[in-house]
mmCIF file of C-alpha atoms in Angstrom:
data_model
loop_
_atom_site.group_PDB
_atom_site.id
_atom_site.type_symbol
_atom_site.label_atom_id
_atom_site.label_comp_id
_atom_site.label_asym_id
_atom_site.label_seq_id
_atom_site.Cartn_x
_atom_site.Cartn_y
_atom_site.Cartn_z
ATOM 1 C CA MET A 1 0.000 0.000 0.000
ATOM 2 C CA LYS A 2 1.035 3.602 -0.483
ATOM 3 C CA ALA A 3 2.105 5.494 2.639
ATOM 4 C CA ILE A 4 3.999 8.618 3.642
ATOM 5 C CA GLY A 5 6.609 8.514 6.385
ATOM 6 C CA TYR A 6 10.100 9.493 7.445
ATOM 7 C CA ARG A 7 13.360 7.702 8.219
ATOM 8 C CA ARG A 8 15.285 10.595 9.812
ATOM 9 C CA ASN A 9 14.395 13.654 11.888
ATOM 10 C CA LEU A 10 14.843 16.424 9.323
ATOM 11 C CA PRO A 11 13.651 20.036 8.930
ATOM 12 C CA ILE A 12 10.456 20.170 6.895
ATOM 13 C CA THR A 13 12.285 22.103 4.160
ATOM 14 C CA HIS A 14 14.366 18.962 3.443
ATOM 15 C CA ALA A 15 13.081 16.847 0.536
ATOM 16 C CA ASP A 16 13.351 13.682 2.673
ATOM 17 C CA ALA A 17 11.565 15.081 5.724
ATOM 18 C CA LEU A 18 8.543 13.077 4.530
ATOM 19 C CA GLU A 19 8.779 10.429 1.790
ATOM 20 C CA ASP A 20 6.381 8.441 -0.387
ATOM 21 C CA VAL A 21 6.890 4.749 0.464
ATOM 22 C CA GLU A 22 5.296 1.315 -0.061
ATOM 23 C CA LEU A 23 4.451 -0.680 3.080
ATOM 24 C CA PRO A 24 2.721 -4.002 3.837
ATOM 25 C CA ILE A 25 -1.021 -3.884 4.514
ATOM 26 C CA PRO A 26 -1.555 -4.028 8.306
ATOM 27 C CA THR A 27 -3.417 -6.933 9.934
ATOM 28 C CA PRO A 28 -6.287 -5.997 12.266
ATOM 29 C CA LYS A 29 -6.110 -7.114 15.908
ATOM 30 C CA PRO A 30 -9.289 -8.572 17.489
ATOM 31 C CA ARG A 31 -10.884 -5.185 18.243
ATOM 32 C CA ASP A 32 -9.481 -3.366 15.182
ATOM 33 C CA LEU A 33 -11.067 -1.969 12.065
ATOM 34 C CA LEU A 34 -9.089 -2.042 8.811
ATOM 35 C CA VAL A 35 -9.976 1.262 7.154
ATOM 36 C CA ARG A 36 -9.362 2.424 3.587
ATOM 37 C CA VAL A 37 -8.372 6.027 4.236
ATOM 38 C CA GLY A 38 -10.157 8.721 2.250
ATOM 39 C CA ALA A 39 -8.838 11.830 3.987
ATOM 40 C CA VAL A 40 -6.425 12.926 6.699
ATOM 41 C CA SER A 41 -5.716 16.146 8.526
ATOM 42 C CA VAL A 42 -2.503 17.474 10.036
ATOM 43 C CA ASN A 43 -2.168 18.607 13.636
ATOM 44 C CA PRO A 44 0.701 20.150 15.631
ATOM 45 C CA VAL A 45 1.381 16.715 17.155
ATOM 46 C CA ASP A 46 2.368 15.440 13.687
ATOM 47 C CA THR A 47 5.131 18.023 13.435
ATOM 48 C CA LYS A 48 6.305 17.451 17.018
ATOM 49 C CA ILE A 49 6.587 13.683 16.525
ATOM 50 C CA ARG A 50 8.367 14.129 13.173
ATOM 51 C CA ARG A 51 10.988 16.297 14.838
ATOM 52 C CA ALA A 52 11.415 14.216 18.000
ATOM 53 C CA ARG A 53 10.609 10.506 17.477
ATOM 54 C CA LYS A 54 13.502 8.660 15.852
ATOM 55 C CA PRO A 55 12.556 5.623 13.748
ATOM 56 C CA ALA A 56 14.401 2.373 14.354
ATOM 57 C CA GLU A 57 17.227 1.628 11.922
ATOM 58 C CA GLY A 58 15.768 0.742 8.529
ATOM 59 C CA GLU A 59 12.191 1.485 9.635
ATOM 60 C CA VAL A 60 9.751 4.126 8.388
ATOM 61 C CA GLU A 61 7.663 6.139 10.858
ATOM 62 C CA VAL A 62 4.160 6.913 9.569
ATOM 63 C CA LEU A 63 2.366 9.910 11.061
ATOM 64 C CA GLY A 64 -1.241 11.078 10.933
ATOM 65 C CA TRP A 65 -3.823 11.061 13.725
ATOM 66 C CA ASP A 66 -7.001 12.137 11.980
ATOM 67 C CA ALA A 67 -8.681 9.943 9.389
ATOM 68 C CA VAL A 68 -11.945 9.311 7.583
ATOM 69 C CA GLY A 69 -12.503 6.168 5.572
ATOM 70 C CA ILE A 70 -14.476 3.015 4.789
ATOM 71 C CA VAL A 71 -14.153 -0.159 6.883
ATOM 72 C CA GLU A 72 -12.719 -2.950 4.703
ATOM 73 C CA ALA A 73 -12.306 -5.654 7.363
ATOM 74 C CA VAL A 74 -12.885 -6.143 11.086
ATOM 75 C CA GLY A 75 -11.191 -8.099 13.861
ATOM 76 C CA ASP A 76 -12.977 -11.130 15.307
ATOM 77 C CA LYS A 77 -14.057 -9.269 18.460
ATOM 78 C CA VAL A 78 -15.419 -6.131 16.772
ATOM 79 C CA SER A 79 -19.058 -5.550 17.729
ATOM 80 C CA GLN A 80 -19.902 -1.951 16.796
ATOM 81 C CA PHE A 81 -19.044 -1.714 13.076
ATOM 82 C CA ASN A 82 -19.438 -3.613 9.852
ATOM 83 C CA VAL A 83 -17.578 -3.735 6.551
ATOM 84 C CA GLY A 84 -18.710 -0.765 4.469
ATOM 85 C CA ASP A 85 -19.249 1.630 7.390
ATOM 86 C CA ARG A 86 -17.803 5.120 6.951
ATOM 87 C CA VAL A 87 -15.895 6.052 10.105
ATOM 88 C CA TYR A 88 -13.815 8.895 11.503
ATOM 89 C CA TYR A 89 -11.299 8.862 14.358
ATOM 90 C CA ALA A 90 -8.034 10.265 15.721
ATOM 91 C CA GLY A 91 -6.085 7.033 16.227
ATOM 92 C CA ALA A 92 -3.479 6.212 18.876
ATOM 93 C CA ILE A 93 -0.079 7.835 19.231
ATOM 94 C CA ASN A 94 1.618 4.513 20.087
ATOM 95 C CA ARG A 95 0.478 2.850 16.836
ATOM 96 C CA PRO A 96 1.343 3.626 13.181
ATOM 97 C CA GLY A 97 -0.377 6.729 11.851
ATOM 98 C CA ALA A 98 -3.041 7.100 9.177
ATOM 99 C CA ASN A 99 -0.987 8.615 6.355
ATOM 100 C CA SER A 100 -1.446 5.362 4.425
ATOM 101 C CA GLU A 101 -3.984 3.831 2.066
ATOM 102 C CA LEU A 102 -5.053 1.305 4.711
ATOM 103 C CA HIS A 103 -4.971 1.804 8.463
ATOM 104 C CA VAL A 104 -5.978 -0.113 11.590
ATOM 105 C CA VAL A 105 -7.750 1.481 14.540
ATOM 106 C CA ASP A 106 -9.380 0.152 17.696
ATOM 107 C CA GLU A 107 -13.163 0.302 17.287
ATOM 108 C CA ARG A 108 -13.567 1.887 20.733
ATOM 109 C CA ILE A 109 -12.058 5.180 19.567
ATOM 110 C CA ALA A 110 -13.899 5.385 16.235
ATOM 111 C CA ALA A 111 -17.404 6.539 15.300
ATOM 112 C CA ARG A 112 -19.564 6.765 12.201
ATOM 113 C CA ALA A 113 -18.619 9.919 10.328
ATOM 114 C CA PRO A 114 -21.100 12.808 10.029
ATOM 115 C CA GLN A 115 -23.414 12.045 7.119
ATOM 116 C CA SER A 116 -23.732 15.688 6.117
ATOM 117 C CA LEU A 117 -19.985 16.216 5.561
ATOM 118 C CA ASP A 118 -17.694 15.012 2.814
ATOM 119 C CA ASP A 119 -14.373 13.426 3.761
ATOM 120 C CA ALA A 120 -12.410 16.695 3.658
ATOM 121 C CA ALA A 121 -14.800 18.425 6.039
ATOM 122 C CA ALA A 122 -15.255 15.452 8.370
ATOM 123 C CA VAL A 123 -11.561 14.684 8.823
ATOM 124 C CA ALA A 124 -10.941 18.124 10.332
ATOM 125 C CA LEU A 125 -12.876 17.160 13.445
ATOM 126 C CA PRO A 126 -11.763 14.059 15.387
ATOM 127 C CA LEU A 127 -8.522 14.941 17.215
ATOM 128 C CA THR A 128 -9.494 18.518 17.995
ATOM 129 C CA ALA A 129 -13.072 17.603 18.921
ATOM 130 C CA ILE A 130 -11.865 14.948 21.366
ATOM 131 C CA THR A 131 -9.334 17.368 22.863
ATOM 132 C CA ALA A 132 -11.867 20.168 23.236
ATOM 133 C CA TYR A 133 -14.625 17.907 24.573
ATOM 134 C CA GLU A 134 -12.355 16.254 27.148
ATOM 135 C CA LEU A 135 -10.918 19.617 28.190
ATOM 136 C CA LEU A 136 -14.351 21.119 28.825
ATOM 137 C CA PHE A 137 -16.225 18.217 30.360
ATOM 138 C CA ASP A 138 -13.589 15.821 31.755
ATOM 139 C CA ARG A 139 -10.763 18.132 32.848
ATOM 140 C CA LEU A 140 -12.545 21.396 33.763
ATOM 141 C CA ARG A 141 -15.629 19.370 34.751
ATOM 142 C CA ILE A 142 -18.058 21.922 33.348
ATOM 143 C CA ALA A 143 -21.553 20.446 33.389
ATOM 144 C CA LYS A 144 -23.435 19.973 30.134
ATOM 145 C CA GLY A 145 -25.932 22.820 30.022
ATOM 146 C CA GLY A 146 -24.135 24.498 32.929
ATOM 147 C CA GLY A 147 -21.923 27.532 33.250
ATOM 148 C CA ALA A 148 -24.624 30.183 33.634
ATOM 149 C CA GLY A 149 -23.058 33.354 34.996
ATOM 150 C CA GLN A 150 -19.530 32.021 34.398
ATOM 151 C CA ALA A 151 -16.902 32.918 31.791
ATOM 152 C CA LEU A 152 -14.356 30.920 29.784
ATOM 153 C CA LEU A 153 -11.229 32.432 28.207
ATOM 154 C CA VAL A 154 -9.935 30.499 25.174
ATOM 155 C CA VAL A 155 -6.303 31.412 24.461
ATOM 156 C CA GLY A 156 -5.724 30.674 20.774
ATOM 157 C CA GLY A 157 -9.323 30.633 19.619
ATOM 158 C CA ALA A 158 -8.684 30.389 15.869
ATOM 159 C CA GLY A 159 -6.472 27.286 15.984
ATOM 160 C CA GLY A 160 -7.664 23.749 15.412
ATOM 161 C CA VAL A 161 -8.687 22.990 19.003
ATOM 162 C CA GLY A 162 -9.950 26.507 19.679
ATOM 163 C CA SER A 163 -12.171 26.446 16.604
ATOM 164 C CA ILE A 164 -14.127 23.415 17.820
ATOM 165 C CA LEU A 165 -13.907 24.247 21.538
ATOM 166 C CA ILE A 166 -15.688 27.572 20.980
ATOM 167 C CA GLN A 167 -18.502 25.754 19.184
ATOM 168 C CA LEU A 168 -18.865 22.990 21.784
ATOM 169 C CA ALA A 169 -18.883 25.509 24.629
ATOM 170 C CA ARG A 170 -21.465 27.668 22.873
ATOM 171 C CA GLN A 171 -23.744 24.756 21.947
ATOM 172 C CA LEU A 172 -23.480 22.624 25.099
ATOM 173 C CA THR A 173 -22.988 25.134 27.948
ATOM 174 C CA GLN A 174 -24.216 28.547 29.068
ATOM 175 C CA LEU A 175 -20.701 29.951 29.495
ATOM 176 C CA ARG A 176 -19.733 33.403 28.280
ATOM 177 C CA ILE A 177 -16.910 32.675 25.833
ATOM 178 C CA ILE A 178 -14.035 35.097 25.300
ATOM 179 C CA ALA A 179 -11.505 33.998 22.679
ATOM 180 C CA THR A 180 -8.115 35.453 21.802
ATOM 181 C CA ALA A 181 -7.002 36.207 18.226
ATOM 182 C CA SER A 182 -4.576 38.696 16.715
ATOM 183 C CA ARG A 183 -5.672 39.306 13.118
ATOM 184 C CA PRO A 184 -8.939 40.685 11.689
ATOM 185 C CA GLU A 185 -9.681 37.433 9.842
ATOM 186 C CA THR A 186 -9.032 35.221 12.900
ATOM 187 C CA ARG A 187 -11.044 37.564 15.103
ATOM 188 C CA GLN A 188 -14.026 37.268 12.757
ATOM 189 C CA TRP A 189 -13.520 33.497 12.532
ATOM 190 C CA CYS A 190 -13.888 33.191 16.336
ATOM 191 C CA LEU A 191 -16.991 35.391 16.386
ATOM 192 C CA ASP A 192 -18.566 33.386 13.568
ATOM 193 C CA LEU A 193 -17.952 30.163 15.533
ATOM 194 C CA GLY A 194 -19.789 31.512 18.568
ATOM 195 C CA ALA A 195 -17.404 33.498 20.760
ATOM 196 C CA HIS A 196 -19.214 36.279 22.613
ATOM 197 C CA ALA A 197 -16.106 38.475 22.480
ATOM 198 C CA VAL A 198 -12.573 38.364 21.064
ATOM 199 C CA ILE A 199 -9.496 40.028 22.553
ATOM 200 C CA ASP A 200 -5.986 40.459 21.144
ATOM 201 C CA HIS A 201 -3.441 38.122 22.754
ATOM 202 C CA ARG A 202 -0.625 40.428 21.646
ATOM 203 C CA GLN A 203 -1.901 42.812 24.341
ATOM 204 C CA PRO A 204 -2.240 42.096 28.094
ATOM 205 C CA LEU A 205 -5.090 39.617 28.540
ATOM 206 C CA PHE A 206 -6.323 41.226 31.732
ATOM 207 C CA SER A 207 -6.813 44.634 30.100
ATOM 208 C CA GLY A 208 -8.426 43.003 27.047
ATOM 209 C CA LEU A 209 -10.938 41.270 29.274
ATOM 210 C CA LYS A 210 -11.741 44.533 31.050
ATOM 211 C CA ALA A 211 -12.342 46.237 27.717
ATOM 212 C CA ALA A 212 -14.747 43.384 26.867
ATOM 213 C CA GLY A 213 -16.639 43.999 30.100
ATOM 214 C CA VAL A 214 -15.247 41.006 31.983
ATOM 215 C CA GLU A 215 -13.267 41.530 35.189
ATOM 216 C CA GLN A 216 -12.028 37.951 35.603
ATOM 217 C CA VAL A 217 -12.942 34.519 34.245
ATOM 218 C CA ASP A 218 -13.811 31.242 35.939
ATOM 219 C CA PHE A 219 -12.029 29.010 33.427
ATOM 220 C CA VAL A 220 -9.107 29.299 31.007
ATOM 221 C CA ALA A 221 -8.397 26.927 28.118
ATOM 222 C CA ALA A 222 -4.727 27.627 27.325
ATOM 223 C CA LEU A 223 -4.219 26.139 23.868
ATOM 224 C CA THR A 224 -1.030 27.808 22.683
ATOM 225 C CA GLN A 225 1.972 29.763 24.026
ATOM 226 C CA THR A 226 0.898 29.133 27.614
ATOM 227 C CA ALA A 227 4.345 29.979 28.988
ATOM 228 C CA GLN A 228 4.225 33.388 27.292
ATOM 229 C CA HIS A 229 0.769 34.196 28.689
ATOM 230 C CA TYR A 230 1.060 32.410 32.049
ATOM 231 C CA GLU A 231 1.309 35.454 34.330
ATOM 232 C CA GLN A 232 -1.585 37.148 32.524
ATOM 233 C CA ILE A 233 -3.668 33.981 32.706
ATOM 234 C CA ILE A 234 -3.224 33.810 36.473
ATOM 235 C CA GLU A 235 -4.159 37.479 36.801
ATOM 236 C CA SER A 236 -7.227 36.918 34.625
ATOM 237 C CA LEU A 237 -8.564 33.967 36.635
ATOM 238 C CA LYS A 238 -10.887 34.365 39.589
ATOM 239 C CA PRO A 239 -9.842 32.925 42.947
ATOM 240 C CA GLN A 240 -10.644 29.179 42.875
ATOM 241 C CA GLY A 241 -10.711 29.254 39.090
ATOM 242 C CA ALA A 242 -9.493 26.459 36.821
ATOM 243 C CA LEU A 243 -6.812 26.342 34.132
ATOM 244 C CA ALA A 244 -6.599 23.610 31.469
ATOM 245 C CA VAL A 245 -3.475 23.362 29.287
ATOM 246 C CA ILE A 246 -2.685 21.377 26.129
ATOM 247 C CA ASP A 247 0.589 22.772 24.776
ATOM 248 C CA ASP A 248 4.162 21.767 25.623
ATOM 249 C CA MET A 249 6.635 23.936 27.504
ATOM 250 C CA ASP A 250 9.974 23.540 29.254
ATOM 251 C CA SER A 251 8.497 24.129 32.701
ATOM 252 C CA LEU A 252 5.459 25.475 34.534
ATOM 253 C CA ASP A 253 5.641 27.001 38.019
ATOM 254 C CA ALA A 254 2.512 25.642 39.694
ATOM 255 C CA MET A 255 3.360 27.488 42.932
ATOM 256 C CA LYS A 256 2.116 30.681 41.275
ATOM 257 C CA LEU A 257 -1.394 29.212 41.339
ATOM 258 C CA LYS A 258 -1.424 28.673 45.102
ATOM 259 C CA SER A 259 -2.626 32.035 46.444
ATOM 260 C CA LYS A 260 -5.780 31.871 44.305
ATOM 261 C CA SER A 261 -6.258 28.106 44.804
ATOM 262 C CA ILE A 262 -6.341 27.747 41.013
ATOM 263 C CA SER A 263 -6.624 24.147 39.831
ATOM 264 C CA LEU A 264 -4.387 22.984 36.963
ATOM 265 C CA HIS A 265 -5.483 20.362 34.438
ATOM 266 C CA TRP A 266 -3.531 18.782 31.571
ATOM 267 C CA GLU A 267 -5.380 17.441 28.570
ATOM 268 C CA LEU A 268 -3.875 14.868 26.208
ATOM 269 C CA MET A 269 -6.439 13.142 24.037
ATOM 270 C CA PHE A 270 -4.141 10.144 23.513
ATOM 271 C CA THR A 271 -4.178 9.149 27.192
ATOM 272 C CA ARG A 272 -7.199 6.851 26.940
ATOM 273 C CA SER A 273 -5.904 4.902 23.937
ATOM 274 C CA MET A 274 -2.273 4.854 25.098
ATOM 275 C CA TYR A 275 -3.157 3.287 28.449
ATOM 276 C CA GLU A 276 -6.311 1.481 27.262
ATOM 277 C CA THR A 277 -8.220 2.960 30.183
ATOM 278 C CA PRO A 278 -11.530 1.344 31.220
ATOM 279 C CA ASP A 279 -13.370 4.330 29.698
ATOM 280 C CA MET A 280 -11.463 4.219 26.394
ATOM 281 C CA GLY A 281 -14.762 3.838 24.548
ATOM 282 C CA GLU A 282 -15.804 7.305 25.712
ATOM 283 C CA GLN A 283 -13.869 8.721 22.751
ATOM 284 C CA GLY A 284 -15.943 6.775 20.245
ATOM 285 C CA ARG A 285 -19.107 7.819 22.072
ATOM 286 C CA LEU A 286 -18.230 11.528 22.097
ATOM 287 C CA LEU A 287 -17.285 11.445 18.413
ATOM 288 C CA GLY A 288 -20.720 9.982 17.771
ATOM 289 C CA GLU A 289 -22.251 12.878 19.700
ATOM 290 C CA VAL A 290 -20.203 15.386 17.706
ATOM 291 C CA ALA A 291 -21.377 13.760 14.460
ATOM 292 C CA GLU A 292 -24.988 14.174 15.593
ATOM 293 C CA LEU A 293 -24.370 17.849 16.421
ATOM 294 C CA VAL A 294 -22.844 18.360 12.968
ATOM 295 C CA ASP A 295 -25.709 16.629 11.179
ATOM 296 C CA ALA A 296 -28.176 18.722 13.192
ATOM 297 C CA GLY A 297 -26.472 21.901 11.940
ATOM 298 C CA ARG A 298 -25.274 22.945 15.382
ATOM 299 C CA ILE A 299 -21.539 22.498 14.750
ATOM 300 C CA ARG A 300 -19.637 23.098 11.536
ATOM 301 C CA SER A 301 -16.395 21.686 10.210
ATOM 302 C CA THR A 302 -13.241 23.657 10.965
ATOM 303 C CA ALA A 303 -11.482 22.626 7.729
ATOM 304 C CA ASN A 304 -9.941 25.757 6.269
ATOM 305 C CA ASN A 305 -6.936 24.664 4.198
ATOM 306 C CA HIS A 306 -7.297 21.866 1.601
ATOM 307 C CA LEU A 307 -3.840 21.039 0.277
ATOM 308 C CA GLY A 308 -4.774 18.359 -2.252
ATOM 309 C CA ALA A 309 -3.947 14.640 -2.413
ATOM 310 C CA ILE A 310 -2.279 12.636 0.351
ATOM 311 C CA ASN A 311 1.355 12.483 -0.703
ATOM 312 C CA ALA A 312 4.749 13.484 0.657
ATOM 313 C CA GLU A 313 4.960 16.798 -1.169
ATOM 314 C CA ASN A 314 1.584 18.008 0.074
ATOM 315 C CA LEU A 315 2.172 16.717 3.601
ATOM 316 C CA ARG A 316 5.457 18.624 3.725
ATOM 317 C CA ARG A 317 3.494 21.759 2.784
ATOM 318 C CA ALA A 318 0.957 20.992 5.513
ATOM 319 C CA HIS A 319 3.662 20.508 8.153
ATOM 320 C CA ALA A 320 5.316 23.769 7.104
ATOM 321 C CA LEU A 321 2.013 25.628 7.469
ATOM 322 C CA ILE A 322 1.431 24.164 10.947
ATOM 323 C CA GLU A 323 4.994 25.013 11.998
ATOM 324 C CA SER A 324 4.519 28.617 10.843
ATOM 325 C CA GLY A 325 1.923 29.123 13.582
ATOM 326 C CA LYS A 326 -0.370 30.842 11.071
ATOM 327 C CA ALA A 327 -2.818 28.032 10.327
ATOM 328 C CA GLN A 328 -6.458 29.032 10.825
ATOM 329 C CA GLY A 329 -8.768 26.115 11.461
ATOM 330 C CA LYS A 330 -7.629 22.727 10.142
ATOM 331 C CA VAL A 331 -5.366 21.571 7.307
ATOM 332 C CA VAL A 332 -6.750 18.597 5.338
ATOM 333 C CA LEU A 333 -5.751 16.329 2.436
ATOM 334 C CA THR A 334 -7.890 13.851 0.500
ATOM 335 C CA GLY A 335 -7.278 10.759 -1.614
ATOM 336 C CA PHE A 336 -4.203 8.950 -2.833
#
């Protein structure tokens, strides 16, 4: 089968940073689906793994943790899907990625794709939707339908996770949502997705909130450059507020949260699949809920950059765009 991978950790400008290769078709385990991939999207994790994870000698590392496709075969213990089902999912970080014609995924972390979206639009959703959903309802423990009289600050509202988190918060809670964005087009993007207000993260967050009529917030979703904004985030949070973080940094001084009794939560959507937690199937369930919200017209796809077919050249372009920090919404590719 055709696949795209890498053999060495190289800058994305290098012609061999990602290569077109031929690999054996994978064999499904008992709970696996074998999926013929129709579309993939690229997330920051793809670029981080490409730079940091070294393939074994003579091996090819295949990336890609968002996929939409048709089930071609199932393991002997699969109970939720049949051959011919169209599914979407974000995969597992400790298994080969989906940048290949055929891919295996555990059925517990997959769901039937939204019927109202084509592959390019649907594939933008899984990884970021899981991250945003878990951040809101599992980490920050905001109640579905709750949040009346409370405010959420989304740092990095126009990125992949921010774009779906704003929508989920607006549709499933009563929170007042304040997003951050720095350009006119990203500001409008956040407002169109449901943010009640948008402030400029190039300026002090606390003063931006005041200008938006908010003194302090109850919750912060820190999605990007948390270290840069950390002091301002703490200042912006109410005493006994909650901070949820998804990005990587060299260090984080949790002692600074003590005087306000601020709780700190880390969100990594791969935790359930990596450790095969008892509630691993929650990811498949929530993706099913997201698909229903999409088909009901309550949530829209965040696909915003279609870079063509799934091949090494186009994936190198996608990685470069993600690494630039200027991607708005999601970057998707379709077909081999």
